[in-house]
Amino acid sequence: MTGTDGGSTRTGSHRTGSHRTGGGLLVAGTTSDAGKSVVTAGICRWLARKGVSVAPFKAQNMSLNSFVTPEGAEIGRAQAMQAQAARVEPSALMNPVLLKPGGDRSSQVVVLGKPAGELSARGYFAAGPGTGGAPSANRREALLPVVLDCYERLRARYDAVICEGAGSPAEINLRRHDIVNMGLARAAGLPAVVVGDIDRGGVFASFFGTTALLSRADQALVAGYVVNKFRGDASLLEPGLDMLRGLTGRQVLGVLPYAHGLGIDEEDGLRLSLRGAVRESAAGPPCGEEVLRIAVAAVPLMSNFTDVDALAAEPGVLVRFADRPEELADADLVVLPGTRGTVRALAWLRERGLAEAVARRAAEGRPVLGICGGYQMLGERIEDEVESRAGTVDGLGLLPLRVRFAVEKTLARPAGEALGEPVAGYEIHHGVAGVADDAEPFMTDGRGRALDGCRAGSVWGTHWHGSLESDAFRRAFLRRVARDAGRRFVPAPDTAFGELREEQLDRLGDLVEEHADTGALLRLIEEGAPPDLPFVPPGAP
């Protein structure tokens, strides 16, 4: 690697078999949500600021929050965010396998950015038919060559590839067929650091237990630990850090402080608290006399709830999730977000009394916005033989459209105009909307010709995710919402969501640069794991 100061940190890549061992690092975690995505993004931004060519990688991701790359491939939003941190374009290579849950027991499997089928968890791990009817490797393990090919192609393009694990590497029930944690590390010769969330407690036990449950060969690649979300005086940790090193022969390579208001894309909507705030927002007071209150219906299998992040970033805009009709009463705008289960979410709205509350709002001329699945629910009828296989279902009847689910998924990066302002977004949906000819379009081509969505009174709908990140359009839409809601709210004239995201990514880079042993991280990336790491008994059973 060569930094911007002209000094070289490259020691030369070397190979084990056909896979490189220099230039890569696996960021694993003691648990899900330990901070792997954030640490990976922070390392990517730190390296990018040094002038290092770097790319993120996650072999297999389970997430309802996804993004469309410039080539029209669907990947996890966390990897798109990490690509932005690395200052490179996102690519399907960065997330070759994406699992999109459709319930507790099944997921859509997306391979290299395209849907490859719907499988239960058991089906994903079960052996498929091999030659002559003999059992073959399970479907997950069969994807390992695809994963390794993507990793190698990234390594050919970039000086460093920072890989994010999934869950915990010590999930011993899954280790045999693992392709995202130590299975990837072993196959690609990657050193690993393990991230632990100290805010949850028990971080020392988690570090020790994670290491001690790995096989001898896996442990040989675990080179150190990173403590995440620490509050207080870091010197108080030193006795524990010394004891951990004595017990494992591995040192803690960083103690990252708890950082408020990062607002970074979440990996998995299934872990979202339905009753909390959208983000810890540092947005300032309103520019006008009043605030604007936005309620987001917390529908089942909510996807791409990051759509409302740009609203939450606006000064004076208060965004919350709601799952009861009374929580919509004081909202100036109700948002029906995307979902991986449109028909299921529609039934949930009716069961909870939210459908009636939304219809009442529309009759009173109070604003409602539907995005993707939320847009589909606002229509007159849904024909679904693909996602839910429920057949024909009545929609809420608030917009003049009918939706038919197609087998082929729409993946696109459209741009146009809305409310007289430029707008861009991305589309991820099976539902095809047939809008009435005389309906007022929402997104147009700038010459009045409809591109997507429609409006009926104060009810708006679009398939375009990410449209609210277009600053001028967002301000125009909020002005319209404030007018229809009778609020003396004025959007801030200078909120630039893209710049705010860049500031957040720089904060992640700062966390790594200021609180991690960056010299040790560079050595791991370039040279691999040290050869003398001790074995911690008992090892994998």
XYZ file of C-alpha atoms in Angstrom:
541
model
C 0.000 0.000 0.000
C 1.128 3.525 -0.666
C -0.124 6.413 1.427
C -0.595 9.993 0.301
C 2.727 10.955 1.850
C 4.471 8.817 -0.775
C 5.794 6.320 1.754
C 5.121 2.687 1.006
C 3.641 0.312 3.552
C 3.532 -2.633 1.125
C 5.495 -5.690 2.158
C 4.398 -7.698 -0.864
C 1.472 -10.057 -1.258
C 2.098 -13.748 -0.838
C -0.116 -16.748 -1.447
C -1.315 -19.879 0.247
C -2.487 -22.195 -2.500
C -4.318 -19.937 -4.961
C -5.444 -17.265 -2.501
C -3.627 -14.141 -1.399
C -2.802 -13.684 2.255
C -1.678 -10.050 2.043
C -4.061 -7.126 1.690
C -7.081 -8.511 3.541
C -8.643 -8.430 7.002
C -11.752 -10.040 8.509
C -13.709 -7.995 11.051
C -15.655 -10.557 13.076
C -17.815 -9.989 16.150
C -18.730 -11.674 19.397
C -22.424 -11.206 18.535
C -24.703 -9.757 15.927
C -24.791 -5.950 16.168
C -21.462 -5.816 18.014
C -20.337 -3.081 15.631
C -18.775 -5.011 12.747
C -20.371 -2.806 10.072
C -19.257 0.392 11.791
C -15.693 -0.822 12.431
C -15.387 -2.082 8.856
C -16.568 1.276 7.532
C -14.222 3.101 9.892
C -11.216 1.087 8.714
C -12.218 1.695 5.080
C -12.483 5.469 5.598
C -9.202 5.591 7.570
C -7.363 3.726 4.798
C -8.996 5.790 2.052
C -7.874 8.999 3.758
C -4.331 7.599 3.763
C -4.547 7.213 -0.001
C -4.925 3.424 0.120
C -7.121 1.788 -2.494
C -9.592 -0.193 -0.375
C -12.894 -2.042 -0.817
C -15.383 -3.585 1.652
C -16.591 -7.174 1.388
C -19.262 -9.256 3.078
C -19.549 -12.767 1.726
C -23.064 -13.356 3.002
C -25.427 -10.817 4.460
C -28.902 -11.205 5.939
C -30.681 -7.885 5.640
C -33.936 -6.240 4.647
C -32.073 -3.012 3.888
C -30.585 -3.205 0.412
C -29.301 -0.961 -2.342
C -28.931 -1.033 -6.121
C -25.438 -0.663 -7.566
C -24.730 1.262 -10.789
C -24.737 -2.022 -12.743
C -28.218 -2.875 -11.428
C -27.266 -5.398 -8.739
C -28.859 -5.648 -5.289
C -26.526 -5.652 -2.273
C -26.857 -4.885 1.433
C -27.080 -1.192 2.280
C -24.333 -1.654 4.866
C -21.918 -2.647 2.088
C -23.028 0.326 -0.028
C -22.319 2.557 2.981
C -18.908 0.917 3.454
C -18.133 1.476 -0.226
C -18.901 5.151 0.269
C -16.580 5.101 3.275
C -13.902 3.623 1.010
C -14.697 6.272 -1.636
C -15.435 3.686 -4.313
C -18.560 2.693 -6.251
C -20.528 -0.188 -4.700
C -20.467 -3.453 -6.615
C -22.113 -6.874 -6.474
C -18.625 -8.259 -5.775
C -18.762 -6.626 -2.340
C -21.776 -8.683 -1.202
C -22.069 -11.806 -3.371
C -24.759 -13.485 -1.234
C -27.674 -11.521 0.248
C -30.482 -13.201 2.205
C -33.717 -11.205 2.418
C -35.997 -12.675 5.105
C -39.594 -13.249 4.115
C -40.535 -14.560 7.557
C -39.003 -16.411 10.460
C -38.093 -19.464 8.395
C -37.487 -18.431 4.793
C -35.464 -15.939 2.790
C -35.009 -14.842 -0.766
C -31.457 -15.725 -1.811
C -29.795 -13.029 -3.926
C -26.567 -14.144 -5.628
C -24.320 -11.609 -7.368
C -27.076 -9.051 -7.142
C -29.913 -11.092 -8.673
C -32.631 -13.244 -7.017
C -31.758 -16.938 -7.164
C -34.773 -18.375 -5.359
C -36.618 -18.604 -2.061
C -35.342 -21.069 0.522
C -36.090 -22.036 4.086
C -33.191 -21.962 6.537
C -33.188 -25.766 6.497
C -33.229 -25.755 2.707
C -30.274 -23.362 2.596
C -28.182 -25.674 4.758
C -29.539 -28.966 3.388
C -27.633 -30.958 0.790
C -28.998 -30.767 -2.706
C -28.966 -33.567 -5.287
C -25.560 -34.373 -6.706
C -24.464 -36.430 -9.677
C -26.458 -39.642 -9.999
C -28.703 -38.645 -7.087
C -25.866 -38.642 -4.545
C -26.010 -35.834 -1.984
C -23.834 -32.827 -2.777
C -22.539 -30.008 -0.610
C -25.304 -27.919 0.911
C -26.387 -24.847 -1.000
C -24.569 -22.495 1.328
C -21.265 -24.346 1.044
C -21.699 -24.580 -2.712
C -21.533 -20.776 -2.833
C -17.998 -20.718 -1.402
C -16.344 -20.732 -4.869
C -18.527 -17.749 -5.845
C -17.551 -15.929 -2.653
C -13.834 -16.608 -3.107
C -13.936 -15.553 -6.749
C -15.515 -12.213 -5.753
C -12.931 -11.708 -3.029
C -10.063 -12.463 -5.426
C -11.461 -10.096 -8.040
C -11.597 -7.319 -5.462
C -8.046 -8.128 -4.355
C -6.923 -7.774 -7.972
C -8.410 -4.277 -8.101
C -7.620 -2.893 -4.653
C -4.657 -2.745 -2.293
C -6.813 -3.854 0.635
C -10.140 -5.629 1.121
C -11.785 -5.262 4.534
C -14.193 -8.143 5.089
C -17.099 -8.076 7.519
C -18.215 -11.266 9.222
C -21.768 -12.158 10.209
C -23.135 -12.980 13.641
C -20.341 -14.692 15.550
C -17.509 -16.937 14.302
C -18.174 -19.182 17.314
C -21.573 -20.395 16.101
C -20.384 -23.976 16.305
C -23.627 -25.364 14.889
C -22.925 -23.536 11.607
C -19.139 -23.728 11.383
C -18.995 -26.771 9.112
C -20.573 -24.881 6.228
C -19.457 -21.340 7.091
C -18.581 -19.045 4.163
C -18.612 -15.638 5.889
C -16.563 -15.929 9.107
C -13.679 -18.348 9.734
C -14.642 -20.447 6.734
C -13.836 -17.440 4.568
C -10.771 -16.556 6.644
C -9.351 -20.069 6.293
C -10.061 -20.278 2.558
C -8.620 -16.827 1.795
C -5.829 -16.709 4.400
C -7.335 -13.723 6.219
C -6.274 -12.531 9.666
C -9.252 -11.711 11.880
C -10.016 -9.190 14.594
C -13.025 -9.743 16.844
C -15.243 -6.796 17.846
C -17.144 -6.828 21.149
C -19.829 -4.423 22.385
C -18.838 -3.483 25.946
C -22.020 -1.435 26.365
C -23.898 -4.739 26.607
C -21.565 -6.056 29.296
C -19.571 -9.274 29.452
C -17.105 -8.283 26.758
C -14.102 -10.082 28.310
C -16.027 -13.336 28.641
C -17.252 -12.879 25.071
C -13.742 -12.413 23.696
C -12.359 -15.387 25.620
C -15.325 -17.651 24.901
C -15.382 -16.797 21.201
C -11.704 -17.682 20.872
C -11.893 -20.824 23.007
C -14.776 -22.248 20.938
C -12.783 -22.096 17.704
C -10.676 -24.918 16.318
C -6.895 -24.718 16.487
C -6.694 -23.759 12.797
C -9.340 -21.050 13.179
C -7.696 -19.648 16.304
C -4.431 -19.307 14.389
C -6.070 -16.522 12.365
C -7.675 -14.609 15.261
C -5.074 -11.917 15.849
C -6.709 -9.507 18.292
C -9.785 -7.791 19.654
C -11.535 -4.418 19.396
C -13.659 -3.108 22.252
C -16.590 -1.087 20.910
C -18.973 1.441 22.546
C -16.921 2.137 25.675
C -18.136 4.869 28.039
C -15.858 6.413 30.653
C -12.167 6.330 31.482
C -10.345 3.809 29.274
C -7.569 3.441 31.852
C -10.030 1.536 34.043
C -10.039 -1.212 31.412
C -6.292 -1.794 31.484
C -6.221 -4.547 34.165
C -8.827 -6.499 32.195
C -6.998 -5.958 28.908
C -3.769 -7.247 30.470
C -5.535 -10.325 31.874
C -7.198 -11.026 28.519
C -3.836 -10.910 26.786
C -2.406 -13.269 29.388
C -5.281 -15.705 28.917
C -5.396 -15.639 25.097
C -1.993 -14.390 23.951
C -3.789 -11.707 21.929
C -4.016 -8.008 22.596
C -6.847 -5.533 22.281
C -6.108 -3.438 19.200
C -8.502 -0.643 20.041
C -11.003 0.698 22.565
C -13.548 2.700 20.578
C -15.666 5.159 22.586
C -19.435 5.213 22.423
C -20.319 7.647 19.634
C -23.745 9.283 19.610
C -25.728 10.161 16.526
C -23.737 8.282 13.894
C -26.891 7.591 11.850
C -25.132 4.882 9.821
C -27.184 2.400 7.785
C -28.342 -0.597 9.770
C -27.636 -4.087 8.495
C -30.846 -5.782 9.513
C -34.301 -4.297 9.895
C -35.436 -7.339 11.892
C -33.517 -6.035 14.911
C -35.123 -2.617 14.777
C -36.930 -1.460 17.880
C -40.463 -0.694 16.757
C -41.045 1.921 19.388
C -37.812 3.865 19.432
C -36.618 6.914 17.570
C -35.338 6.433 14.042
C -31.884 7.736 14.883
C -30.114 9.621 17.626
C -30.393 12.878 15.746
C -28.207 15.926 16.241
C -30.516 18.049 14.084
C -31.096 21.543 15.385
C -34.272 23.469 16.257
C -36.829 24.319 13.552
C -36.305 27.261 11.233
C -39.998 28.107 11.401
C -42.315 28.485 14.367
C -43.287 24.828 14.676
C -41.815 21.349 14.368
C -43.060 18.714 11.937
C -44.004 15.309 13.373
C -43.645 12.218 11.187
C -44.898 8.752 12.130
C -43.567 5.712 10.274
C -45.792 2.633 10.408
C -43.611 -0.168 11.803
C -44.916 -2.817 9.392
C -43.718 -6.444 9.508
C -40.599 -7.225 7.438
C -39.931 -3.523 7.087
C -37.278 -2.948 4.417
C -35.163 0.081 3.625
C -36.410 2.035 6.614
C -33.299 4.142 5.944
C -35.564 6.078 3.544
C -36.642 8.283 6.451
C -33.106 9.071 7.649
C -33.007 12.155 5.448
C -36.209 13.391 7.112
C -34.763 12.804 10.573
C -31.693 14.849 9.600
C -33.819 17.947 8.975
C -33.865 20.562 11.790
C -37.267 20.597 13.436
C -38.431 17.264 11.984
C -39.278 14.612 14.569
C -39.489 11.051 13.239
C -40.719 8.032 15.180
C -42.016 4.541 14.479
C -45.624 3.747 15.359
C -47.587 0.523 15.719
C -50.859 1.822 17.230
C -53.508 4.024 15.605
C -53.452 6.594 18.413
C -49.782 7.235 17.655
C -50.803 8.630 14.269
C -53.175 11.186 15.742
C -50.693 14.033 16.191
C -48.519 13.162 13.179
C -48.286 15.730 10.402
C -47.150 13.035 7.968
C -47.636 9.263 8.096
C -45.181 7.153 6.111
C -45.946 3.606 4.999
C -42.437 2.234 4.339
C -41.149 -0.605 2.205
C -41.649 -4.210 3.236
C -40.664 -7.682 2.037
C -44.241 -8.778 2.692
C -46.724 -6.307 1.205
C -49.833 -8.455 1.681
C -48.773 -9.467 5.191
C -48.092 -5.832 6.105
C -51.481 -4.804 4.733
C -53.211 -7.399 6.919
C -51.189 -6.142 9.902
C -52.343 -2.555 9.272
C -55.967 -3.737 9.284
C -55.571 -5.928 12.371
C -54.023 -3.060 14.333
C -56.575 -0.459 13.282
C -53.869 1.490 11.465
C -55.508 1.043 8.061
C -58.650 2.776 9.299
C -56.579 5.564 10.865
C -54.692 6.138 7.590
C -57.951 6.192 5.598
C -59.402 8.701 8.043
C -56.349 10.922 7.613
C -56.703 10.830 3.844
C -60.392 11.763 4.070
C -59.417 14.753 6.228
C -56.777 15.880 3.736
C -53.848 15.076 6.028
C -50.599 13.917 4.360
C -49.686 10.252 3.787
C -46.629 8.966 1.903
C -46.173 5.383 0.714
C -42.765 4.115 -0.406
C -42.386 0.888 -2.414
C -44.446 -1.710 -0.503
C -46.190 1.161 1.287
C -47.084 2.654 -2.098
C -48.497 -0.693 -3.243
C -50.678 -0.950 -0.124
C -52.232 2.446 -0.858
C -53.621 1.188 -4.181
C -56.970 -0.380 -5.030
C -55.946 -3.991 -5.566
C -52.941 -6.288 -5.276
C -52.532 -9.479 -7.317
C -49.792 -11.550 -5.704
C -48.933 -15.050 -6.858
C -45.210 -14.485 -6.223
C -44.403 -13.101 -2.769
C -47.312 -14.180 -0.550
C -49.191 -16.252 -3.155
C -52.364 -14.801 -1.648
C -53.996 -14.102 -4.991
C -56.086 -10.945 -5.277
C -56.266 -8.730 -2.188
C -57.964 -5.368 -1.735
C -55.611 -2.470 -1.065
C -56.418 0.611 1.019
C -57.994 2.275 -2.024
C -56.355 5.661 -1.454
C -54.429 5.859 -4.732
C -55.656 5.044 -8.278
C -53.399 2.068 -9.010
C -53.490 -1.691 -9.204
C -50.446 -3.822 -8.453
C -49.480 -7.152 -9.990
C -46.496 -9.054 -8.615
C -44.059 -10.217 -11.301
C -41.550 -13.053 -11.000
C -38.792 -10.783 -12.303
C -37.586 -8.262 -9.731
C -37.237 -4.626 -10.781
C -33.768 -3.278 -9.918
C -33.069 0.228 -11.183
C -31.441 3.596 -10.440
C -33.969 6.125 -11.833
C -33.796 9.913 -11.860
C -36.289 12.598 -12.790
C -38.204 15.505 -11.339
C -40.878 15.948 -8.661
C -42.520 19.092 -7.303
C -40.368 21.047 -9.727
C -37.077 19.754 -8.293
C -34.562 17.099 -9.422
C -34.893 13.740 -7.695
C -33.086 10.409 -7.883
C -33.576 7.060 -6.170
C -33.405 3.310 -6.610
C -36.027 0.605 -7.142
C -36.191 -2.887 -5.601
C -39.587 -4.563 -6.024
C -41.565 -7.391 -7.597
C -44.803 -5.412 -7.683
C -45.672 -3.711 -10.983
C -47.975 -0.706 -10.586
C -50.663 0.009 -13.151
C -51.624 3.640 -12.542
C -54.873 5.125 -13.854
C -54.354 7.180 -17.028
C -55.815 10.325 -15.488
C -53.836 10.054 -12.223
C -51.505 12.877 -11.229
C -47.940 11.519 -11.458
C -45.409 11.960 -8.662
C -42.066 11.437 -10.406
C -41.805 12.787 -13.966
C -39.144 13.137 -16.639
C -39.102 16.947 -16.314
C -41.462 17.424 -19.240
C -44.538 16.272 -17.377
C -44.423 12.657 -18.539
C -44.954 10.162 -15.717
C -42.034 8.044 -14.567
C -43.320 6.612 -11.285
C -45.818 7.037 -8.502
C -48.928 9.123 -8.223
C -50.822 11.512 -5.986
C -54.460 11.797 -4.921
C -55.127 14.817 -2.715
C -52.751 14.630 0.240
C -51.806 10.986 -0.414
C -48.535 10.374 -2.265
C -46.819 7.177 -3.369
C -43.655 6.073 -5.170
C -41.556 2.961 -5.709
C -38.363 5.044 -5.473
C -36.294 4.397 -2.379
C -33.798 7.109 -1.453
C -35.727 9.923 -3.153
C -35.832 11.953 0.067
C -32.026 12.162 -0.013
C -32.414 14.632 -2.912
C -32.164 17.857 -0.915
C -34.217 20.264 -3.041
C -37.013 17.732 -3.568
C -37.085 16.874 0.155
C -37.466 20.549 1.069
C -40.235 21.028 -1.495
C -42.068 17.951 -0.212
C -41.780 19.059 3.424
C -43.125 22.490 2.506
C -46.132 20.798 0.890
C -46.630 18.553 3.939
C -46.428 21.529 6.299
C -48.977 23.427 4.221
C -51.403 20.506 4.083
C -50.938 19.812 7.799
C -51.430 23.463 8.747
C -48.032 23.701 10.412
C -45.839 26.823 10.519
C -42.809 24.736 9.672
C -40.055 25.919 7.324
C -37.393 23.486 5.994
C -33.816 24.549 6.619
C -32.388 26.018 3.393
C -28.968 24.395 3.701
C -29.405 20.806 4.929
C -27.262 18.674 2.618
C -27.832 15.010 3.395
C -24.870 13.808 1.343
C -22.524 16.092 3.260
C -23.965 14.907 6.581
C -23.322 11.298 5.549
C -19.741 12.156 4.638
C -19.259 13.800 8.036
C -20.576 10.663 9.729
C -18.194 8.466 7.751
C -15.306 10.741 8.658
C -16.274 10.334 12.307
C -15.948 6.565 11.856
C -12.527 7.045 10.339
C -11.599 9.251 13.294
C -12.678 6.541 15.747
C -10.266 4.079 14.154
C -7.427 6.540 13.646
C -7.599 7.984 17.169
C -8.514 4.938 19.255
C -7.110 1.862 17.471
C -3.580 0.577 17.069
C -3.411 1.489 13.387
C 0.159 0.227 13.052
C -0.922 -3.223 14.212
C -3.923 -3.163 11.856
C -1.663 -2.286 8.919
C 0.681 -5.149 9.774
C -2.228 -7.587 9.891
C -3.591 -6.380 6.563
C -0.206 -6.648 4.870
C 1.415 -9.619 6.571
C -1.460 -11.737 7.855
C -1.827 -13.190 11.335
C 1.347 -13.639 13.432
C 2.658 -17.220 13.206
C 2.965 -17.790 16.976
C -0.574 -17.169 18.257
C -1.257 -19.628 21.107
C -4.107 -22.127 21.213
C -6.808 -21.420 23.810
C -8.451 -24.633 25.056
C -10.812 -26.381 24.746
C -11.240 -25.464 21.068
C -14.146 -26.484 18.872
C -15.910 -29.699 19.959
